[in-house]
Coordinates of C-alpha atoms in Angstrom, one line a residue:
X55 CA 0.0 0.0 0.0
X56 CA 1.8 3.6 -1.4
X57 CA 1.8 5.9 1.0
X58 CA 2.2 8.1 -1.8
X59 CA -0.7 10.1 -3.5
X60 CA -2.9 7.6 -5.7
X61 CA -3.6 7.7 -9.5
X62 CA -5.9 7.3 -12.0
X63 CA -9.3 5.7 -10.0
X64 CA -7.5 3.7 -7.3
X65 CA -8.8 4.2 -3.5
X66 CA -6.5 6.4 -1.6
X67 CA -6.6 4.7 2.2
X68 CA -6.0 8.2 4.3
X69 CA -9.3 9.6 2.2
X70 CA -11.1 6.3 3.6
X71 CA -9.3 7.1 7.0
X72 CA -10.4 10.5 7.0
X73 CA -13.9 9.7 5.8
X74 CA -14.2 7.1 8.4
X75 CA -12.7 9.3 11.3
X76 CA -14.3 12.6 10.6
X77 CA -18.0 10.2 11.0
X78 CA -16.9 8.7 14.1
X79 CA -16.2 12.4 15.7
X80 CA -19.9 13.4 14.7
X81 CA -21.6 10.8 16.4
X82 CA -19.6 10.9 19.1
X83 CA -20.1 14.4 19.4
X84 CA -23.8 14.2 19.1
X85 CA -23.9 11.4 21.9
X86 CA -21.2 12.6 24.2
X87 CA -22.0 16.4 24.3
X88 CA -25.6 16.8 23.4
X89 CA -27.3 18.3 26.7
X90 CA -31.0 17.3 26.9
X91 CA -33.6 20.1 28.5
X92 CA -36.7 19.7 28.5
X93 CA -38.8 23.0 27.7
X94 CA -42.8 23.3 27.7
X95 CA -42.8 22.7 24.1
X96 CA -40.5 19.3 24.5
X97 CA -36.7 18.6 24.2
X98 CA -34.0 21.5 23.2
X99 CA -30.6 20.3 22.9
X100 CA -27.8 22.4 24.2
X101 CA -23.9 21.6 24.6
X102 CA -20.9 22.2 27.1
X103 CA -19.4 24.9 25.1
X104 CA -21.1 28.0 26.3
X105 CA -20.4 26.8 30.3
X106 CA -16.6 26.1 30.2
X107 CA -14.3 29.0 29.9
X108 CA -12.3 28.1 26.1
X109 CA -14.0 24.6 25.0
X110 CA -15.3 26.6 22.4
X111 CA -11.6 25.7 20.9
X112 CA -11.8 22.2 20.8
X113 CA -14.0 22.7 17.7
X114 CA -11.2 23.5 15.4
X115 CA -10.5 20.7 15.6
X116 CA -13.9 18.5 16.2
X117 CA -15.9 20.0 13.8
X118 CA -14.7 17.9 10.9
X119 CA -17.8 19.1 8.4
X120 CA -15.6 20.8 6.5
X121 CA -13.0 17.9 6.5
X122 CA -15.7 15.5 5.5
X123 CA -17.1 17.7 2.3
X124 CA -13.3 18.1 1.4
X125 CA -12.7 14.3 1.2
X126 CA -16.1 14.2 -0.1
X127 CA -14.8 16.4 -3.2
X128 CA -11.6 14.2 -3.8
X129 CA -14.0 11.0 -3.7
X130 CA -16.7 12.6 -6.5
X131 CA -13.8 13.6 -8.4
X132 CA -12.3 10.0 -8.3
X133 CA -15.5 8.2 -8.9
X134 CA -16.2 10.7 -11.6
X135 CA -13.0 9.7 -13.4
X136 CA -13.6 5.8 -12.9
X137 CA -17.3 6.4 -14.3
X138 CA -16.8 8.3 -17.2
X139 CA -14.0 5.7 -18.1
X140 CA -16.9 3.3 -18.7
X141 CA -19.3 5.2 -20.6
X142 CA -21.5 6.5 -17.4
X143 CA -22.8 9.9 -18.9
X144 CA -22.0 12.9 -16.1
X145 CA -26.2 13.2 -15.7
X146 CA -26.9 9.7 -15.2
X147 CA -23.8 9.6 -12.6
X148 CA -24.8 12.3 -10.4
X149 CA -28.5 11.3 -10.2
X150 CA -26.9 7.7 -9.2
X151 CA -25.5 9.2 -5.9
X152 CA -27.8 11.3 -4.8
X153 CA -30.8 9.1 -5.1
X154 CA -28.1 6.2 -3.0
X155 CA -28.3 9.0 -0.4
X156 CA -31.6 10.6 -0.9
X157 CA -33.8 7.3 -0.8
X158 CA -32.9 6.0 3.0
X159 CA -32.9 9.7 4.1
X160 CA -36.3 10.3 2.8
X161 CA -37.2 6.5 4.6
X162 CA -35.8 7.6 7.9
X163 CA -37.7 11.0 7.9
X164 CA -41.0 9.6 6.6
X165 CA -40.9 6.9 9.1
X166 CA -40.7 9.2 12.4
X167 CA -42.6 11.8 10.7
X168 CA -45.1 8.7 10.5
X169 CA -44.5 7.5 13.5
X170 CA -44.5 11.0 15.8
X171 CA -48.0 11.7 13.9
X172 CA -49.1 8.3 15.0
X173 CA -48.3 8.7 18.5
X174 CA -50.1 12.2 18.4
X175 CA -53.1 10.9 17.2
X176 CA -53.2 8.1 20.1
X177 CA -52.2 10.2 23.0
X178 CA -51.6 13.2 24.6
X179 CA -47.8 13.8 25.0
X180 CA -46.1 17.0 24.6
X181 CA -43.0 17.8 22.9
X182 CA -43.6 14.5 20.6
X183 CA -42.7 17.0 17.7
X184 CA -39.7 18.8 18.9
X185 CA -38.5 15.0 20.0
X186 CA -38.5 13.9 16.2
X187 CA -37.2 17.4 14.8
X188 CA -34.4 16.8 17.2
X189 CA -33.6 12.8 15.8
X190 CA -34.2 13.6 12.0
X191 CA -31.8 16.9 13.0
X192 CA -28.6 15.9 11.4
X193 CA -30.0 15.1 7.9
X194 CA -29.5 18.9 7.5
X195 CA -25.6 17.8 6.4
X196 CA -26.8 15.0 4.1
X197 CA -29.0 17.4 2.4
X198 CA -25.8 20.1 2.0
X199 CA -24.5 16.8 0.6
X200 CA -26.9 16.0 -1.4
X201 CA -26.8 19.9 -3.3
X202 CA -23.2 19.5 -3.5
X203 CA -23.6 16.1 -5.8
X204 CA -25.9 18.0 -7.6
X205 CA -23.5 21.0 -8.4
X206 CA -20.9 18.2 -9.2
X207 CA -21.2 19.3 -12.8
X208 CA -21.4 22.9 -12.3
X209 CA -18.4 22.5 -10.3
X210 CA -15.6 19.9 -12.3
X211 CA -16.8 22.1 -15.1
X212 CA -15.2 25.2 -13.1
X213 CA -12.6 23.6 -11.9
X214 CA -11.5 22.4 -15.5
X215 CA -11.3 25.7 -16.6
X216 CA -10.4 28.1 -14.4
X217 CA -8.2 25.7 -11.0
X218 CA -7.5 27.5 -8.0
X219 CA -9.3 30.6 -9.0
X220 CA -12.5 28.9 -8.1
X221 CA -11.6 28.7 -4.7
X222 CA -10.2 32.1 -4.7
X223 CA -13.5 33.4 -6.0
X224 CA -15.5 31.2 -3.3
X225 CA -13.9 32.6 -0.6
X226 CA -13.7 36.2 -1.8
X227 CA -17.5 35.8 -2.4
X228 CA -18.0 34.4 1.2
X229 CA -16.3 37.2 2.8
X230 CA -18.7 40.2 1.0
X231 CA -21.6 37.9 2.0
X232 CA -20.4 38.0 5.3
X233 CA -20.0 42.0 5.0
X234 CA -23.8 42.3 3.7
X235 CA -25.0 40.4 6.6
X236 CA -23.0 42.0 9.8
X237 CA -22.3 45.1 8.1
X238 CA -25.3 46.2 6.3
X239 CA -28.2 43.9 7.7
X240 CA -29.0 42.4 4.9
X241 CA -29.5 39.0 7.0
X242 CA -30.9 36.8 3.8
X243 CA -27.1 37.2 2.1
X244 CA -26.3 34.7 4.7
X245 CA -28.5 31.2 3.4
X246 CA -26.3 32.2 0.0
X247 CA -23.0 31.4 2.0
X248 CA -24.5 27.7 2.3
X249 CA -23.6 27.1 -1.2
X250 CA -20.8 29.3 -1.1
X251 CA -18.5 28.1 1.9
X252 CA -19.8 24.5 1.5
X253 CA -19.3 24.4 -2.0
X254 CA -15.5 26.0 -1.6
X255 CA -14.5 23.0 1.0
X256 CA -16.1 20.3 -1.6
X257 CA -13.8 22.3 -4.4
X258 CA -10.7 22.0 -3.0
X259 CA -10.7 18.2 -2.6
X260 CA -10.2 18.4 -6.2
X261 CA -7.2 19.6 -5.3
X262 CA -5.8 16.7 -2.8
X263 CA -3.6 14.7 -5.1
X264 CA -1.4 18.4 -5.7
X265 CA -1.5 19.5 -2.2
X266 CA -0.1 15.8 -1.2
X267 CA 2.5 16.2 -3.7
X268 CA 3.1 19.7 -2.5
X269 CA 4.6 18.1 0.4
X270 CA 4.8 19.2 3.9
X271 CA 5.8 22.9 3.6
X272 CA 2.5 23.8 1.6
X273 CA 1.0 21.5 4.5
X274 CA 2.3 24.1 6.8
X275 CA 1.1 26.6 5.4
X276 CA -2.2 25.7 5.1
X277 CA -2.2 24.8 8.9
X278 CA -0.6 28.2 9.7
X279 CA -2.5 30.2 7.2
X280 CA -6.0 28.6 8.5
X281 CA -5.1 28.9 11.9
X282 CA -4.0 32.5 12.2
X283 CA -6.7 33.6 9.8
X284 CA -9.2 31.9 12.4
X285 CA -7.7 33.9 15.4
X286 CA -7.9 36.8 14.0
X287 CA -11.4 36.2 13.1
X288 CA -12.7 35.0 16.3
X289 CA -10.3 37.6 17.8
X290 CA -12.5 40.5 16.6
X291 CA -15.0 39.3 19.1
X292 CA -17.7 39.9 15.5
X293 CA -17.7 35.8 15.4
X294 CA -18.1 33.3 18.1
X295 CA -15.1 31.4 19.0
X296 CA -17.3 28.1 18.4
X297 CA -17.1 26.3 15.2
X298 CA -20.7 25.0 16.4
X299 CA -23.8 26.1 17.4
X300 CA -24.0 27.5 21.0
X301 CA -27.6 28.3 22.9
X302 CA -27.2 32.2 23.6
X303 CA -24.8 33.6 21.0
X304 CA -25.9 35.6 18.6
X305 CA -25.6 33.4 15.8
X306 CA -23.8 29.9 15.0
X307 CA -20.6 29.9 12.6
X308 CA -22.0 26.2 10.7
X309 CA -25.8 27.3 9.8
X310 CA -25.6 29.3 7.8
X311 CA -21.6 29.0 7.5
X312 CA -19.4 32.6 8.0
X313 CA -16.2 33.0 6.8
X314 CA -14.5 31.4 9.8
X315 CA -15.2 28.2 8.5
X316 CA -13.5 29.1 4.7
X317 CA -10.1 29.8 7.2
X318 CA -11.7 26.3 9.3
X319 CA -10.8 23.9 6.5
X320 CA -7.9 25.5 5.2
X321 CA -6.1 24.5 9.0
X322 CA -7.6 20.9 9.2
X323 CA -6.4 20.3 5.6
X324 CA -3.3 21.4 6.7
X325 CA -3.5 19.2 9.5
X326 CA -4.0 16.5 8.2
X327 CA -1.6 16.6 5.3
X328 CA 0.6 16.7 8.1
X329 CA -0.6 13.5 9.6
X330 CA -0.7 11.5 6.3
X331 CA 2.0 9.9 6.1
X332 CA 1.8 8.9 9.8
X333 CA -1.6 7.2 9.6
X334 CA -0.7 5.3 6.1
X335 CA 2.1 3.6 7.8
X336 CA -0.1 2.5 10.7
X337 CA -3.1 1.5 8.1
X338 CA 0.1 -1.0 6.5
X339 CA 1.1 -2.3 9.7
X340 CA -1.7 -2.8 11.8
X341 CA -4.3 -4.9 11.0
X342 CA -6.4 -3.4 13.9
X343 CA -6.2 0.3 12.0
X344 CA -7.3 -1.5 8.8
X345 CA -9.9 -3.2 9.8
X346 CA -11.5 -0.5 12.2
X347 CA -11.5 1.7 9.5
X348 CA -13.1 -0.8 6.4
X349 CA -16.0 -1.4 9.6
X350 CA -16.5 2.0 9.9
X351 CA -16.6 3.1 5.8
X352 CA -18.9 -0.3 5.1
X353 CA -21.4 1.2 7.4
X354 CA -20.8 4.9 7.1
X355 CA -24.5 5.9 6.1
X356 CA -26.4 3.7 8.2
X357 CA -24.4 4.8 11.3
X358 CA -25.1 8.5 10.5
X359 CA -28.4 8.1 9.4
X360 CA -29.4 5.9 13.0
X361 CA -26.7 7.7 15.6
X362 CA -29.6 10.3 16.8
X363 CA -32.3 7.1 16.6
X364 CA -30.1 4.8 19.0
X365 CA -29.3 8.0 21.2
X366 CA -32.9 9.1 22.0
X367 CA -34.2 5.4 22.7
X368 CA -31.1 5.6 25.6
X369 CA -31.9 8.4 26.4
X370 CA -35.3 7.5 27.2
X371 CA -34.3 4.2 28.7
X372 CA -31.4 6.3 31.2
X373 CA -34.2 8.9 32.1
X374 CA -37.2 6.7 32.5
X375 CA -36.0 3.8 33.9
X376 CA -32.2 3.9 35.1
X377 CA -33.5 7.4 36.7
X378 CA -30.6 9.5 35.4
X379 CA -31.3 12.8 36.4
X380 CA -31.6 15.8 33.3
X381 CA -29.0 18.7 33.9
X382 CA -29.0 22.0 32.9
X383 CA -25.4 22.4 32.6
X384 CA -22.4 20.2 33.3
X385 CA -20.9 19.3 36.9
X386 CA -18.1 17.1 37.4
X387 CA -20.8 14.1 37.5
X388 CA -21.7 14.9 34.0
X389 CA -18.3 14.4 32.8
X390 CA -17.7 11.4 34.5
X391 CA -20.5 10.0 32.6
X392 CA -19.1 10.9 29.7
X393 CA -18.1 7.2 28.2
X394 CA -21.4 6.1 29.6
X395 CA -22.6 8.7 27.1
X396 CA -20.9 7.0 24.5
X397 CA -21.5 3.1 25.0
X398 CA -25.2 3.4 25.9
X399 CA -26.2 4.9 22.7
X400 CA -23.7 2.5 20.8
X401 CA -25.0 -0.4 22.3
X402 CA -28.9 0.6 21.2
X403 CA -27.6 1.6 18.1
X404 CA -25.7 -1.1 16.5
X405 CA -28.8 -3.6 16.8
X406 CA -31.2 -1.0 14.9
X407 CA -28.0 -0.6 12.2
X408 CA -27.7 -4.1 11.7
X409 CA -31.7 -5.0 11.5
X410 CA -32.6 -1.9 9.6
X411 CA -29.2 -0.7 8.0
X412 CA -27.6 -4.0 5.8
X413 CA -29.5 -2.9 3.0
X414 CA -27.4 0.4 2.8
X415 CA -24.1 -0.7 3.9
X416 CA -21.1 -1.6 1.1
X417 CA -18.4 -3.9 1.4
X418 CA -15.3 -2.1 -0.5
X419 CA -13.5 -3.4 -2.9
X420 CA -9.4 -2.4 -4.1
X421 CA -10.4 -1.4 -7.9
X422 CA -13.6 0.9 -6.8
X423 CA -13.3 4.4 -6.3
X424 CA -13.2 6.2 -3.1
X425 CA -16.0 7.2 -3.5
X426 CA -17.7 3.6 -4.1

């Protein structure tokens, strides 16, 4: 296995590595530091950030959303490649992958949308609707995922003819949005930066295989570049120092996205380009590495789309009948039960993945794409 950058449509290993770890960091996010409060109107969920003093900087590095649509754009691009080699028209490839993503989406929404109806018809329980916009939540991200497939044309076409300037242009254009919005008031401009910023992270995977030639100096560079550009941002005290959303700022960084998150994935690509080489020679060596991270890829979709359906049902189960008390905000007890947090929804979830889920999981093969 090269630990050099890959040609033509072979699989590179760190994008599956990536791919793999940037998933795992989501859903454990979501279960380890989702805060449960329950309101009049039902359950609101809330996180540590905004009630310890410089958490919020953990999220440069944990928010891997940008990291994921980068890898993302390297895997299109590769899949793409292998595709048209075969005769696949661009049209018929794109609508391929999104209706591969869009179908169980759609069956996961219908069925609590279904279900939460049900269960208001039968009986009267408040906060049944705020409970199912809360676990159909993070199909926000595969919809962003979904648009970006669909500007996959729009955007190799771009990239063909004009490179880096793309990028250039994205960022330059997400910058004046955010000047309309703070500056000016025009509050709207900002829903435009959800193509924009998204769009500009999904762009420059097309860049991967260069900026792993590039080698570690442009790797640096990045990583510096990113991360000063950040500070300074956050510095200004105009954006919040969280890279996610936090109950009682003034607005979240990631919906819609600002600028801070254009500088965001211009550190963690430099980070890890850094890295690379690192975690290829421990994908060769240990078996353990290998096979963790084929587990994790073979059922990347079903484990997003069921991570928030396994973490209510604990929930539920810890509240109702282990008697877990709710909390408002985090005391040491809370962080003890932190990996608690962690194997309880795990435990629910893995038996609702592999009932419900085989139908959506892949087993990957050498000669497919990245993006297989």
């Amino acid at each position: 296995m090269s630990t050099g950058a890959s040609t033509g449509a072979e699989r590179d290993p760190f994008v599956d590595f990536v791919r793999a770890f940037s998933l795992l960091v989501v859903v454990a996010w979501h279960w380890v530091f989702t805060i449960i409060i329950w309101r009049d109107d039902g359950p609101h969920a809330t996180n540590p950030i905004g009630f310890t003093k410089g958490l919020f900087v953990a999220t440069w590095l944990l928010q891997v959303l940008p990291l994921f649509f980068f890898v993302g754009g390297f895997a299109h691009q590769q899949a793409w490649a292998a595709q048209q080699a075969s005769g696949t028209r661009l049209g018929t490839f794109v609508w391929k992958r999104i209706s591969a993503l869009a179908r169980p989406a759609l069956a996961l929404f219908g069925a609590w949308w279904a279900l939460g109806a049900l269960v208001v018809s039968l009986y009267d329980l408040d906060g049944v609707g705020r409970t199912v916009q809360l676990i159909v939540s993070p199909l926000w991200f595969l919809a962003v995922y979904l648009l970006l497939i669909a500007l996959f044309p729009l955007a190799h076409r771009l990239h063909q003819r004009f490179g880096i300037l793309v990028v250039v242009w994205a960022a330059a254009i997400a910058a004046l949005v955010d000047v309309g919005r703070f500056a000016h008031g025009y509050e709207g401009l900002a829903w435009v930066n959800m193509v924009v910023v998204w769009g500009l992270c999904h762009q420059l995977g097309f860049f991967y295989r260069q900026l792993v030639d590039a080698g570690r100096r442009v790797a640096w560079a990045l990583t510096w570049s990113g991360l000063f550009a950040l500070v300074a941002l956050v510095g200004t005290r105009l954006y919040p120092g969280s890279m996610v959303g936090v109950p009682g700022e003034r607005f979240s960084n990631m919906a819609p996205p600002t600028v801070c998150i254009v500088a965001l994935v211009f550190f963690q690509i430099g980070v890890v380009l850094l890295v690379r080489d690192a975690v290829l020679e421990r994908l060769r060596t240990r078996a353990r590495w290998q096979g963790a991270q084929t587990v994790v890829n073979r059922f990347a979709l079903p484990i997003y789309l069921f991570h928030s359906t396994g973490m209510a049902i604990w929930w539920a189960f810890s509240h109702e009948v282990l008697g877990t008390r709710a909390v408002r905000e985090p005391d040491l007890r809370w962080w003890l039960t932190r990996p608690t947090a962690f194997i309880g929804p795990l435990v629910v979830t893995l038996p609702i993945i592999l009932v419900l889920g085989r139908r959506w999981t892949k087993r990957p093969t050498p000669e497919r794409s990245a993006a297989a």
